[in-house]
Tab-separated table of C-alpha atoms and ligand atoms in Angstrom:
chain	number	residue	atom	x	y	z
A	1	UNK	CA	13.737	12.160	-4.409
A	2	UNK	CA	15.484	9.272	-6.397
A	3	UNK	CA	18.130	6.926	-6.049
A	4	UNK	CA	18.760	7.527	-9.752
A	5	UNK	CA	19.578	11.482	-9.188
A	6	UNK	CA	21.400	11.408	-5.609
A	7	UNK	CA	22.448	9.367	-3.331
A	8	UNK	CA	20.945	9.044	0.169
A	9	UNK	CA	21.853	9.124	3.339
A	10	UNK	CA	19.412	8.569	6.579
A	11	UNK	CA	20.334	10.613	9.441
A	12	UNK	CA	18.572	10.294	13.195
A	13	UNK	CA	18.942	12.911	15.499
A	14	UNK	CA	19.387	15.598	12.911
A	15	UNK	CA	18.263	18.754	14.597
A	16	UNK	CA	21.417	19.337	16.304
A	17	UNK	CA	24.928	18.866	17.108
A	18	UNK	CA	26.470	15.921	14.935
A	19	UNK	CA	23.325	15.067	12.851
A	20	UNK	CA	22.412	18.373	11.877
A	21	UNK	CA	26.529	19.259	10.768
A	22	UNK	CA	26.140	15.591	9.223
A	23	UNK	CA	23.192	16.484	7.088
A	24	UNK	CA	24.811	19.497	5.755
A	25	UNK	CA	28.225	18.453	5.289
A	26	UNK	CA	26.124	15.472	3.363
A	27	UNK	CA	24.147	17.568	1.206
A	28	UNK	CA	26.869	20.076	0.619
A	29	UNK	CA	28.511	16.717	-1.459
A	30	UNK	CA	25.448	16.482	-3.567
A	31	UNK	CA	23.803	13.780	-1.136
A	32	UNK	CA	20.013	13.716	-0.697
A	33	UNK	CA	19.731	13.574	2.743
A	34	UNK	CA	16.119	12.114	5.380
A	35	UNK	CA	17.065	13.991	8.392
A	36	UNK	CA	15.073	12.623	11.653
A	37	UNK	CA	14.599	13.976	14.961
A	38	UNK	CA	11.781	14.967	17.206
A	39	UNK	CA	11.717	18.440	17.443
A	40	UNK	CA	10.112	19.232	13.755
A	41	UNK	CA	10.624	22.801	13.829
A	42	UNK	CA	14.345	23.075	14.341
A	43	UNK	CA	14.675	20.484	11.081
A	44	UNK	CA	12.124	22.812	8.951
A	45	UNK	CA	14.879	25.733	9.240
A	46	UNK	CA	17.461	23.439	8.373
A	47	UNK	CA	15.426	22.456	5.275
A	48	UNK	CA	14.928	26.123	4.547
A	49	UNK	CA	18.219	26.365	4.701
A	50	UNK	CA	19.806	23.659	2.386
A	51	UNK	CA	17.018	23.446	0.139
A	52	UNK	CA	13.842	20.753	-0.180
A	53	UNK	CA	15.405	19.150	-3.201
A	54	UNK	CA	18.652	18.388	-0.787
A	55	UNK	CA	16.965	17.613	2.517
A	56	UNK	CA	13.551	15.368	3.448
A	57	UNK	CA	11.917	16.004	7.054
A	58	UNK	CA	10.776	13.944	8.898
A	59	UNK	CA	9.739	14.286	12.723
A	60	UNK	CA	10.740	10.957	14.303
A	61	UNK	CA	11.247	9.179	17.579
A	62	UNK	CA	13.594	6.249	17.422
A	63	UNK	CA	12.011	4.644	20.731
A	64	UNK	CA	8.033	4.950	19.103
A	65	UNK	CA	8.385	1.246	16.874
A	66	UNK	CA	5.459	2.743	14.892
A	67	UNK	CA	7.631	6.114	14.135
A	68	UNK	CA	10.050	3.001	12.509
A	69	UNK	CA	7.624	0.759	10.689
A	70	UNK	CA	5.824	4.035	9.039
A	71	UNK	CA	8.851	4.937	8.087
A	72	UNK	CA	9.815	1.670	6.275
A	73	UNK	CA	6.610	1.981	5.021
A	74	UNK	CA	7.168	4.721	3.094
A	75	UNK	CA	10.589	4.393	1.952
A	76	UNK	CA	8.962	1.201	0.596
A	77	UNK	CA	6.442	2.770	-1.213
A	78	UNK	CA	8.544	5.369	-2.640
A	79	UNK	CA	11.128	2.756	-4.089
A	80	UNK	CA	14.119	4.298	-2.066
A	81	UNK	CA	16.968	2.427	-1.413
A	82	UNK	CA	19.127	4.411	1.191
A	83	UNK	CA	22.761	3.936	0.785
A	84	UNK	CA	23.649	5.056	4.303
A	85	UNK	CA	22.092	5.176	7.805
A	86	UNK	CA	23.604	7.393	10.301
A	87	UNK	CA	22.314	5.623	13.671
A	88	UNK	CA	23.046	9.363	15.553
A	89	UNK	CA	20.177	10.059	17.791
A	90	UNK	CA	21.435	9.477	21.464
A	91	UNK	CA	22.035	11.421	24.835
A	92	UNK	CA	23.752	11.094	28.403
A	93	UNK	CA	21.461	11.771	31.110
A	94	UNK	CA	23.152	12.515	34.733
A	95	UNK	CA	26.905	12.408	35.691
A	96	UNK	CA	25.341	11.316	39.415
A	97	UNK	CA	27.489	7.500	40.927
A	98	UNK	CA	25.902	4.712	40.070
A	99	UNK	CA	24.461	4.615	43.317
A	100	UNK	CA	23.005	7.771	43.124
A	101	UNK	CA	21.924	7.781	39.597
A	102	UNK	CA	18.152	8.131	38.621
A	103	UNK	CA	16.841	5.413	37.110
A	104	UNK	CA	14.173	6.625	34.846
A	105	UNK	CA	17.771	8.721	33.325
A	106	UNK	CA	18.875	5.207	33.004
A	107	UNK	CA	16.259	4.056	31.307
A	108	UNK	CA	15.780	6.614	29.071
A	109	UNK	CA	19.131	6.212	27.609
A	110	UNK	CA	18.943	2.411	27.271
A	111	UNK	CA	16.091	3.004	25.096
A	112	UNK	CA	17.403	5.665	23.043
A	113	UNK	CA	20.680	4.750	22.756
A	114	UNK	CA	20.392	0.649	22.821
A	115	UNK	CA	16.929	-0.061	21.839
A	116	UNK	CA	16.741	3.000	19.222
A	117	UNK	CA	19.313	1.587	17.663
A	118	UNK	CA	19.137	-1.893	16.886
A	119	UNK	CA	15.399	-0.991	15.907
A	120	UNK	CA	16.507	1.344	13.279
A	121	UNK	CA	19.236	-0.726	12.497
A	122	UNK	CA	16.761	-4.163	12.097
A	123	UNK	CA	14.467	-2.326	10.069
A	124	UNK	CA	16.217	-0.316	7.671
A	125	UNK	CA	19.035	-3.163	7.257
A	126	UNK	CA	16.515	-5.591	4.892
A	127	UNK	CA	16.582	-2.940	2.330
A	128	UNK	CA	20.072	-2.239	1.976
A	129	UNK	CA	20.427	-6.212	1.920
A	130	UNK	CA	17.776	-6.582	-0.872
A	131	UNK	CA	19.894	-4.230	-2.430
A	132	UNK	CA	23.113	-5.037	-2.289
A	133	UNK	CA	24.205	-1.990	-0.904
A	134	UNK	CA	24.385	0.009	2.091
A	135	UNK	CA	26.356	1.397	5.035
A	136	UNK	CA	25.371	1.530	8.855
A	137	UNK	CA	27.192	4.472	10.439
A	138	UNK	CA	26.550	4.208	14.329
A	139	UNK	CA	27.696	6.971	16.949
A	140	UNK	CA	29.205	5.574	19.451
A	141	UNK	CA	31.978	7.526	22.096
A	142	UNK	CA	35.027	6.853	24.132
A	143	UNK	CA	32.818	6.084	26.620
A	144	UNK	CA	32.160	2.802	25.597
A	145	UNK	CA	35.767	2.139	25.941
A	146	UNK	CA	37.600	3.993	28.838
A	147	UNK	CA	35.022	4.293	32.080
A	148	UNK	CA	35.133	7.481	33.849
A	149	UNK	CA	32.878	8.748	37.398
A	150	UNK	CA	29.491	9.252	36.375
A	151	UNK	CA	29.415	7.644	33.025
A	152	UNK	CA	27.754	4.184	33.926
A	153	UNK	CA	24.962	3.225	32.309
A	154	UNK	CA	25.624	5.952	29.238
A	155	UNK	CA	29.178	4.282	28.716
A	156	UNK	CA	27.390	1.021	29.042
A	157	UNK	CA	24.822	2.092	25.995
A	158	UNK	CA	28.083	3.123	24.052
A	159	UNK	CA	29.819	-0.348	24.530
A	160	UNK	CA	26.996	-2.095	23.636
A	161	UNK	CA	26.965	0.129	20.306
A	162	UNK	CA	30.578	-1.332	20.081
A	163	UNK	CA	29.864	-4.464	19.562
A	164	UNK	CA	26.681	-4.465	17.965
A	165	UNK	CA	28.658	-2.811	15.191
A	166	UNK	CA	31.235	-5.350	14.867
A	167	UNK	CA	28.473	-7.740	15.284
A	168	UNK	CA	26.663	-6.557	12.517
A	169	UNK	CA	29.745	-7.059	9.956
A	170	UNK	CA	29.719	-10.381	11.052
A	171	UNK	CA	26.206	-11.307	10.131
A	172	UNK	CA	26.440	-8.807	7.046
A	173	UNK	CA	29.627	-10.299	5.665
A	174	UNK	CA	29.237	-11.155	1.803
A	175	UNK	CA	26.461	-8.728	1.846
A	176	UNK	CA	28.001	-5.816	0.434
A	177	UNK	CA	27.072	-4.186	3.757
A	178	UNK	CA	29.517	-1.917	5.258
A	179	UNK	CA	29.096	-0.927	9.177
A	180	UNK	CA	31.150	1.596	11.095
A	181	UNK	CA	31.430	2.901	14.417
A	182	UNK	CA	32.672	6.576	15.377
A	183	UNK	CA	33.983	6.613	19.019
A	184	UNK	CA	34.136	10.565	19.745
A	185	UNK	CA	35.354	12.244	22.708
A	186	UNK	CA	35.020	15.473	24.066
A	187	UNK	CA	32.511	17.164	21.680
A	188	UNK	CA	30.889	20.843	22.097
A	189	UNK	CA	26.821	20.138	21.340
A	190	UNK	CA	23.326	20.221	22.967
A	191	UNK	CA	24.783	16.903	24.437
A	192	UNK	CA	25.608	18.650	28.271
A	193	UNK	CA	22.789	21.157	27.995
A	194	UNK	CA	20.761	17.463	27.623
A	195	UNK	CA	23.270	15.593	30.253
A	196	UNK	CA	22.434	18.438	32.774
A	197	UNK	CA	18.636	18.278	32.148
A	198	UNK	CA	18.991	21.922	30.753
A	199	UNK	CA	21.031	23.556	33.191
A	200	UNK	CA	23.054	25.505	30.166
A	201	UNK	CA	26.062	27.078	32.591
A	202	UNK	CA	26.891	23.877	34.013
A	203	UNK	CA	27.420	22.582	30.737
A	204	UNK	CA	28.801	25.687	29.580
A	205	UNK	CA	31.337	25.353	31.734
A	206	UNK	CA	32.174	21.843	30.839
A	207	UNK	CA	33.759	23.595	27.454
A	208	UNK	CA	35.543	26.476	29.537
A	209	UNK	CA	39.155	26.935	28.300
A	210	UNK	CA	39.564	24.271	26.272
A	211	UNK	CA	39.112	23.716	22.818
A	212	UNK	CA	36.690	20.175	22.598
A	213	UNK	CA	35.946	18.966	19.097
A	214	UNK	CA	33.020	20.815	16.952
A	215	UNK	CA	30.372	18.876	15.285
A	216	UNK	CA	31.754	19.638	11.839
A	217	UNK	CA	34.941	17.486	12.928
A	218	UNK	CA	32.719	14.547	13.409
A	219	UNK	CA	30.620	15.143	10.387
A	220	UNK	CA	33.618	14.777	8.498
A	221	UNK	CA	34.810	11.902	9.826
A	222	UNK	CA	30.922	10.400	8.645
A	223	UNK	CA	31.444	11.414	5.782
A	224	UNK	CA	34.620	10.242	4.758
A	225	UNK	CA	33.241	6.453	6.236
A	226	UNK	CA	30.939	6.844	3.790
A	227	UNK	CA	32.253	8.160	0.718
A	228	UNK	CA	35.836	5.628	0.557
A	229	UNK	CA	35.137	3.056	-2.492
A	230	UNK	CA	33.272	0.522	-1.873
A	231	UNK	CA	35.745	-2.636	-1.134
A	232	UNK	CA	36.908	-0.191	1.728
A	233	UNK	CA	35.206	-0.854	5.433
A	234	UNK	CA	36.393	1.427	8.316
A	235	UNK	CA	35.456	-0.541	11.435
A	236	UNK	CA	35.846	1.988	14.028
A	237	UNK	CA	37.065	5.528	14.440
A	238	UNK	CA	38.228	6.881	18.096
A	239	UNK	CA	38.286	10.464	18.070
A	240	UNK	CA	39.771	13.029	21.049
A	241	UNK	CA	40.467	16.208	20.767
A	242	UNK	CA	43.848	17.458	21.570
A	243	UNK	CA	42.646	18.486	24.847
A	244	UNK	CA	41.636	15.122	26.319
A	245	UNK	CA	43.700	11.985	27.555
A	246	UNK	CA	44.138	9.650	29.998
A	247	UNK	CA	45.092	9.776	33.553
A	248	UNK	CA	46.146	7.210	35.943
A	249	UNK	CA	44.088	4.727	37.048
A	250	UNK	CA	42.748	5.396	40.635
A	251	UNK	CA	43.696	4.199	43.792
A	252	UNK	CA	42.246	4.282	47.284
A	253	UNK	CA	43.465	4.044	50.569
A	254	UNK	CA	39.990	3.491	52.035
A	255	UNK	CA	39.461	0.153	49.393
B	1	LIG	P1	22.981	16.789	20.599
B	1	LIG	O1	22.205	16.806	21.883
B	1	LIG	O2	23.410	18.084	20.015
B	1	LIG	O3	22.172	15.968	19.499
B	1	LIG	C1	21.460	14.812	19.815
B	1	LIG	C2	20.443	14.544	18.721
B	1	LIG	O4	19.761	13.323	19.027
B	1	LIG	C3	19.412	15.634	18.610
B	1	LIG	O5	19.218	15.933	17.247
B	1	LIG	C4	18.141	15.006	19.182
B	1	LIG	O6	17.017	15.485	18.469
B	1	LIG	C5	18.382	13.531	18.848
B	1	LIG	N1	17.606	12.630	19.692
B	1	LIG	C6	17.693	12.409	21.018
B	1	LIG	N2	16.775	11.509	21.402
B	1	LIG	C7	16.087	11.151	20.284
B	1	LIG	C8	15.024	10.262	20.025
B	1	LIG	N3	14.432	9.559	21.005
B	1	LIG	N4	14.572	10.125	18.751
B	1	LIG	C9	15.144	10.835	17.762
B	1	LIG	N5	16.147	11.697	17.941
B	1	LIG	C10	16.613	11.846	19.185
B	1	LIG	O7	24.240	15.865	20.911
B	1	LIG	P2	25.404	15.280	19.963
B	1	LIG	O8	25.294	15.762	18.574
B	1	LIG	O9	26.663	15.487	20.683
B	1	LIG	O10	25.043	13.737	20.049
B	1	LIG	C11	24.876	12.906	18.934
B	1	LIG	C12	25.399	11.531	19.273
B	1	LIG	O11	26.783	11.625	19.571
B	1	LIG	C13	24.753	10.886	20.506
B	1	LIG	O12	24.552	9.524	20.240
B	1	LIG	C14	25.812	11.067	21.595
B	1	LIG	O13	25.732	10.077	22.583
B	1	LIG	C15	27.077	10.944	20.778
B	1	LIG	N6	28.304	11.499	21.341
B	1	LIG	C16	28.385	12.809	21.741
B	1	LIG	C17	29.579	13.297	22.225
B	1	LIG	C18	29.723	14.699	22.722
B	1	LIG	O14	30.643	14.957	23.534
B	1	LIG	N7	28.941	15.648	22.269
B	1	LIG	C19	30.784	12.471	22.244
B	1	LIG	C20	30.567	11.124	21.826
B	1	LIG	C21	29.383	10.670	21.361
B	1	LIG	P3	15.565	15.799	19.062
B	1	LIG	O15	15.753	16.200	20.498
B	1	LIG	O16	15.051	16.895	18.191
B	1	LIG	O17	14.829	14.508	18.867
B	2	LIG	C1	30.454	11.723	25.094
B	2	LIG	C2	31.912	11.717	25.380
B	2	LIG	O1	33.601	11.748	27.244
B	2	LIG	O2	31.683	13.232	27.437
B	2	LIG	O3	30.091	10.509	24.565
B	2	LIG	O4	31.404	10.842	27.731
B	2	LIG	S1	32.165	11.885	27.031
Protein backbone atom coordinates (compact mmCIF):
# COMPACT_ATOMS: atom_id res chain seq x y z
CA UNK A 1 0.00 0.00 0.00
CA UNK A 2 1.12 3.60 -1.08
CA UNK A 3 -0.06 6.95 -1.05
CA UNK A 4 1.66 7.27 -4.43
CA UNK A 5 -0.68 4.40 -6.13
CA UNK A 6 -4.18 5.01 -4.26
CA UNK A 7 -5.62 6.98 -2.13
CA UNK A 8 -6.71 5.97 1.39
CA UNK A 9 -9.38 6.00 3.32
CA UNK A 10 -9.59 4.70 7.20
CA UNK A 11 -12.78 3.16 8.03
CA UNK A 12 -13.86 1.97 11.86
CA UNK A 13 -16.52 -0.27 12.28
CA UNK A 14 -16.14 -1.91 8.92
CA UNK A 15 -17.58 -5.34 9.35
CA UNK A 16 -21.03 -4.29 8.88
CA UNK A 17 -23.76 -2.06 8.01
CA UNK A 18 -22.37 1.49 6.92
CA UNK A 19 -18.59 0.72 7.22
CA UNK A 20 -18.53 -2.39 5.47
CA UNK A 21 -20.95 -0.69 2.26
CA UNK A 22 -18.38 2.31 2.89
CA UNK A 23 -15.33 0.21 2.29
CA UNK A 24 -16.66 -1.20 -0.83
CA UNK A 25 -18.31 1.60 -2.36
CA UNK A 26 -14.58 3.14 -1.50
CA UNK A 27 -12.61 0.59 -3.11
CA UNK A 28 -14.99 0.11 -5.97
CA UNK A 29 -13.58 4.05 -6.86
CA UNK A 30 -10.06 2.81 -6.88
CA UNK A 31 -9.52 3.82 -3.06
CA UNK A 32 -7.20 1.72 -0.88
CA UNK A 33 -9.15 1.24 1.93
CA UNK A 34 -7.85 0.11 6.31
CA UNK A 35 -11.10 -1.29 7.31
CA UNK A 36 -11.33 -1.68 11.35
CA UNK A 37 -13.61 -3.48 13.49
CA UNK A 38 -13.48 -6.14 16.11
CA UNK A 39 -14.83 -9.07 14.79
CA UNK A 40 -11.67 -10.14 12.42
CA UNK A 41 -13.35 -12.80 10.66
CA UNK A 42 -16.30 -11.03 9.14
CA UNK A 43 -13.52 -8.30 7.65
CA UNK A 44 -11.26 -11.36 6.23
CA UNK A 45 -14.36 -12.28 3.84
CA UNK A 46 -14.74 -8.85 2.95
CA UNK A 47 -11.03 -8.77 2.01
CA UNK A 48 -11.54 -11.97 0.09
CA UNK A 49 -13.97 -10.37 -1.48
CA UNK A 50 -12.60 -6.97 -2.81
CA UNK A 51 -9.19 -8.05 -3.09
CA UNK A 52 -5.86 -7.55 -0.62
CA UNK A 53 -4.42 -4.98 -2.96
CA UNK A 54 -7.89 -2.87 -2.35
CA UNK A 55 -8.58 -3.58 1.31
CA UNK A 56 -6.04 -3.74 4.64
CA UNK A 57 -7.46 -5.63 7.88
CA UNK A 58 -7.12 -4.80 10.74
CA UNK A 59 -8.98 -6.14 13.99
CA UNK A 60 -9.47 -3.05 16.17
CA UNK A 61 -11.27 -1.72 19.20
CA UNK A 62 -11.72 2.01 19.24
CA UNK A 63 -12.18 2.03 23.22
CA UNK A 64 -8.54 -0.21 23.76
CA UNK A 65 -6.03 3.32 23.52
CA UNK A 66 -3.31 0.72 22.77
CA UNK A 67 -5.51 -0.76 19.67
CA UNK A 68 -5.00 3.35 18.64
CA UNK A 69 -1.38 4.08 19.41
CA UNK A 70 -0.28 0.60 17.58
CA UNK A 71 -2.06 1.65 15.01
CA UNK A 72 -0.38 5.11 14.61
CA UNK A 73 2.49 3.24 15.06
CA UNK A 74 2.35 1.53 12.12
CA UNK A 75 0.87 3.84 9.76
CA UNK A 76 3.99 5.74 10.91
CA UNK A 77 6.30 3.29 10.06
CA UNK A 78 4.84 2.49 6.82
CA UNK A 79 4.95 6.26 5.63
CA UNK A 80 1.07 6.39 5.05
CA UNK A 81 -0.62 9.42 5.01
CA UNK A 82 -4.46 8.65 5.07
CA UNK A 83 -6.51 11.10 3.23
CA UNK A 84 -9.76 10.22 4.98
CA UNK A 85 -10.98 8.82 8.33
CA UNK A 86 -14.40 7.51 8.53
CA UNK A 87 -15.04 7.83 12.48
CA UNK A 88 -18.08 4.91 11.91
CA UNK A 89 -17.80 2.47 14.69
CA UNK A 90 -20.80 3.18 17.13
CA UNK A 91 -24.05 1.48 18.54
CA UNK A 92 -27.38 2.25 20.57
CA UNK A 93 -27.80 0.08 23.43
CA UNK A 94 -31.53 -0.06 25.04
CA UNK A 95 -34.66 1.98 24.01
CA UNK A 96 -35.58 1.54 28.07
CA UNK A 97 -36.63 5.68 29.86
CA UNK A 98 -34.01 7.21 31.20
CA UNK A 99 -35.06 6.08 34.40
CA UNK A 100 -35.08 2.70 33.56
CA UNK A 101 -32.10 2.54 31.40
CA UNK A 102 -29.03 0.29 32.32
CA UNK A 103 -26.20 1.99 32.99
CA UNK A 104 -23.37 -0.19 32.02
CA UNK A 105 -25.60 0.26 28.22
CA UNK A 106 -24.89 3.81 28.99
CA UNK A 107 -21.61 3.52 29.47
CA UNK A 108 -20.78 1.44 26.87
CA UNK A 109 -21.98 3.81 24.33
CA UNK A 110 -20.27 6.88 25.84
CA UNK A 111 -17.15 5.09 25.29
CA UNK A 112 -17.69 3.88 21.94
CA UNK A 113 -19.41 6.49 20.55
CA UNK A 114 -17.78 9.70 22.54
CA UNK A 115 -14.54 8.49 23.77
CA UNK A 116 -13.84 6.20 20.53
CA UNK A 117 -14.09 8.98 18.73
CA UNK A 118 -12.23 11.85 19.75
CA UNK A 119 -9.38 9.16 20.41
CA UNK A 120 -9.30 8.19 16.85
CA UNK A 121 -9.91 11.50 15.86
CA UNK A 122 -6.74 13.01 18.26
CA UNK A 123 -4.54 10.49 17.01
CA UNK A 124 -4.92 10.11 13.47
CA UNK A 125 -5.55 14.06 13.05
CA UNK A 126 -1.46 14.97 13.54
CA UNK A 127 -0.82 13.15 10.39
CA UNK A 128 -3.22 14.55 8.14
CA UNK A 129 -2.00 18.02 9.67
CA UNK A 130 1.72 17.21 8.99
CA UNK A 131 0.43 16.65 5.76
CA UNK A 132 -1.56 19.07 4.67
CA UNK A 133 -4.28 16.99 3.86
CA UNK A 134 -7.04 15.07 5.17
CA UNK A 135 -10.76 14.64 5.85
CA UNK A 136 -12.57 13.50 9.16
CA UNK A 137 -15.88 11.89 8.19
CA UNK A 138 -17.83 11.25 11.57
CA UNK A 139 -21.28 9.28 11.80
CA UNK A 140 -23.40 10.95 13.58
CA UNK A 141 -27.68 10.54 13.40
CA UNK A 142 -30.81 12.52 13.78
CA UNK A 143 -30.62 11.61 17.07
CA UNK A 144 -28.34 14.08 18.05
CA UNK A 145 -30.78 16.58 16.87
CA UNK A 146 -34.54 15.70 17.38
CA UNK A 147 -34.96 13.61 20.94
CA UNK A 148 -37.31 10.83 20.83
CA UNK A 149 -38.50 8.08 24.05
CA UNK A 150 -35.72 5.92 24.68
CA UNK A 151 -32.95 7.63 22.88
CA UNK A 152 -31.15 9.45 25.88
CA UNK A 153 -27.88 8.90 26.41
CA UNK A 154 -27.35 7.41 22.57
CA UNK A 155 -28.83 10.82 21.20
CA UNK A 156 -26.65 12.47 23.74
CA UNK A 157 -23.34 10.56 22.19
CA UNK A 158 -24.69 11.76 18.69
CA UNK A 159 -24.93 15.51 19.75
CA UNK A 160 -21.81 15.50 21.20
CA UNK A 161 -20.47 14.08 17.70
CA UNK A 162 -22.26 17.31 16.44
CA UNK A 163 -20.32 19.56 17.77
CA UNK A 164 -17.13 18.00 18.08
CA UNK A 165 -17.30 18.09 14.30
CA UNK A 166 -17.93 21.65 13.94
CA UNK A 167 -15.46 22.03 16.63
CA UNK A 168 -12.89 20.41 14.88
CA UNK A 169 -13.17 22.85 11.68
CA UNK A 170 -12.66 25.43 13.98
CA UNK A 171 -9.35 24.37 15.37
CA UNK A 172 -8.43 22.83 11.82
CA UNK A 173 -9.19 26.00 9.90
CA UNK A 174 -6.15 26.98 7.53
CA UNK A 175 -5.16 23.44 7.83
CA UNK A 176 -6.35 22.07 4.74
CA UNK A 177 -8.42 19.80 6.99
CA UNK A 178 -11.86 19.09 5.96
CA UNK A 179 -14.43 17.54 8.70
CA UNK A 180 -17.96 16.36 8.06
CA UNK A 181 -20.74 15.02 9.87
CA UNK A 182 -23.52 12.56 8.39
CA UNK A 183 -26.75 12.79 10.51
CA UNK A 184 -28.74 9.53 9.25
CA UNK A 185 -32.06 8.44 10.17
CA UNK A 186 -33.86 5.43 9.94
CA UNK A 187 -31.23 2.95 8.59
CA UNK A 188 -31.72 -1.03 8.07
CA UNK A 189 -28.21 -2.60 9.76
CA UNK A 190 -26.90 -4.81 12.63
CA UNK A 191 -27.64 -1.46 14.51
CA UNK A 192 -31.28 -2.93 16.26
CA UNK A 193 -30.08 -6.52 16.30
CA UNK A 194 -27.14 -4.55 18.61
CA UNK A 195 -29.85 -1.96 20.23
CA UNK A 196 -31.91 -5.08 21.29
CA UNK A 197 -28.87 -6.97 22.71
CA UNK A 198 -29.53 -9.60 19.88
CA UNK A 199 -33.06 -10.13 20.03
CA UNK A 200 -33.21 -10.23 15.90
CA UNK A 201 -37.37 -10.16 15.61
CA UNK A 202 -37.69 -7.25 17.70
CA UNK A 203 -35.50 -5.48 15.53
CA UNK A 204 -36.81 -7.12 12.62
CA UNK A 205 -39.79 -5.72 13.19
CA UNK A 206 -38.53 -2.25 13.65
CA UNK A 207 -38.08 -2.39 9.55
CA UNK A 208 -41.66 -4.03 9.01
CA UNK A 209 -43.49 -2.26 6.13
CA UNK A 210 -41.52 0.42 5.57
CA UNK A 211 -38.81 1.07 3.41
CA UNK A 212 -35.75 2.67 5.96
CA UNK A 213 -32.57 3.70 4.19
CA UNK A 214 -29.87 0.83 3.15
CA UNK A 215 -26.31 1.17 4.01
CA UNK A 216 -25.32 1.75 0.40
CA UNK A 217 -27.42 5.14 0.64
CA UNK A 218 -25.16 6.27 3.37
CA UNK A 219 -22.01 5.01 1.82
CA UNK A 220 -22.71 7.21 -0.89
CA UNK A 221 -23.34 10.06 0.81
CA UNK A 222 -19.40 9.30 2.44
CA UNK A 223 -18.29 9.12 -0.43
CA UNK A 224 -19.38 11.97 -2.22
CA UNK A 225 -18.03 14.14 1.23
CA UNK A 226 -15.04 12.85 0.31
CA UNK A 227 -14.44 12.89 -3.23
CA UNK A 228 -15.87 16.97 -3.96
CA UNK A 229 -12.52 19.09 -4.81
CA UNK A 230 -10.74 20.07 -2.33
CA UNK A 231 -11.76 23.94 -1.57
CA UNK A 232 -15.26 22.21 -1.03
CA UNK A 233 -16.23 21.34 2.89
CA UNK A 234 -19.69 19.75 3.51
CA UNK A 235 -20.34 20.46 7.19
CA UNK A 236 -23.17 18.26 7.86
CA UNK A 237 -25.53 15.97 6.03
CA UNK A 238 -29.15 15.04 7.65
CA UNK A 239 -30.46 12.12 6.03
CA UNK A 240 -34.29 10.45 6.45
CA UNK A 241 -35.72 8.26 4.50
CA UNK A 242 -38.99 9.00 2.94
CA UNK A 243 -40.63 7.07 5.55
CA UNK A 244 -39.67 9.09 8.63
CA UNK A 245 -40.74 12.66 9.96
CA UNK A 246 -41.76 14.51 12.63
CA UNK A 247 -44.73 14.49 14.82
CA UNK A 248 -46.05 16.88 17.25
CA UNK A 249 -44.46 17.64 20.17
CA UNK A 250 -46.08 15.89 23.24
CA UNK A 251 -48.31 17.00 25.71
CA UNK A 252 -49.58 15.69 29.02
CA UNK A 253 -52.43 16.14 31.04
CA UNK A 254 -50.80 14.49 34.06
CA UNK A 255 -47.55 17.28 33.78
P1 LIG B 1 -23.92 -1.88 12.51
O1 LIG B 1 -24.22 -2.48 13.85
O2 LIG B 1 -24.31 -2.63 11.29
O3 LIG B 1 -22.37 -1.51 12.42
C1 LIG B 1 -21.68 -0.99 13.52
C2 LIG B 1 -20.19 -1.19 13.29
O4 LIG B 1 -19.48 -0.60 14.39
C3 LIG B 1 -19.81 -2.65 13.22
O5 LIG B 1 -18.91 -2.83 12.15
C4 LIG B 1 -19.08 -2.91 14.54
O6 LIG B 1 -18.03 -3.83 14.33
C5 LIG B 1 -18.50 -1.52 14.82
N1 LIG B 1 -18.19 -1.31 16.23
C6 LIG B 1 -19.02 -1.25 17.29
N2 LIG B 1 -18.31 -1.07 18.42
C7 LIG B 1 -17.00 -1.01 18.06
C8 LIG B 1 -15.79 -0.83 18.76
N3 LIG B 1 -15.76 -0.71 20.10
N4 LIG B 1 -14.62 -0.81 18.07
C9 LIG B 1 -14.64 -0.95 16.74
N5 LIG B 1 -15.74 -1.13 16.01
C10 LIG B 1 -16.91 -1.15 16.67
O7 LIG B 1 -24.65 -0.46 12.55
P2 LIG B 1 -24.62 0.79 11.53
O8 LIG B 1 -23.83 0.51 10.31
O9 LIG B 1 -26.01 1.22 11.38
O10 LIG B 1 -23.88 1.85 12.45
C11 LIG B 1 -22.75 2.58 12.05
C12 LIG B 1 -22.83 3.96 12.66
O11 LIG B 1 -24.00 4.61 12.18
C13 LIG B 1 -22.95 3.98 14.19
O12 LIG B 1 -22.15 5.02 14.68
C14 LIG B 1 -24.43 4.28 14.42
O13 LIG B 1 -24.65 4.92 15.65
C15 LIG B 1 -24.73 5.18 13.25
N6 LIG B 1 -26.12 5.33 12.85
C16 LIG B 1 -26.90 4.25 12.53
C17 LIG B 1 -28.20 4.44 12.11
C18 LIG B 1 -29.12 3.31 11.81
O14 LIG B 1 -30.35 3.50 11.87
N7 LIG B 1 -28.64 2.15 11.42
C19 LIG B 1 -28.73 5.79 11.91
C20 LIG B 1 -27.84 6.83 12.29
C21 LIG B 1 -26.57 6.61 12.71
P3 LIG B 1 -17.54 -4.97 15.34
O15 LIG B 1 -18.72 -5.38 16.16
O16 LIG B 1 -17.02 -6.04 14.44
O17 LIG B 1 -16.45 -4.29 16.11
C1 LIG C 1 -30.06 5.86 14.56
C2 LIG C 1 -31.23 6.63 14.08
O1 LIG C 1 -33.58 7.31 14.68
O2 LIG C 1 -32.93 5.00 15.09
O3 LIG C 1 -29.04 6.72 14.87
O4 LIG C 1 -32.07 6.77 16.50
S1 LIG C 1 -32.52 6.43 15.14
Amino acid sequence: MSNKDKKIAIITGSSSGFGKASVEKFVKNGWHVIALARRIQKLEELQNDLGKDNVTIREFDVCQQDNIDEFVKYLTSQNIQPDVLVNNAGLALGLDSADKANLDDWDVMIDTNIKGLIKMSRAIMPLMVENKNGHIINVGSIAGTYPYPGGNTYGATKAFVAQFSLNLRADLAGTGIRVTNIEPGLAETEFSIVRFHGDKQKADSIYQGLSPLQAEDIAESIFWSASLPKHVNINRIEIMPTCQSFAPLAINKDG
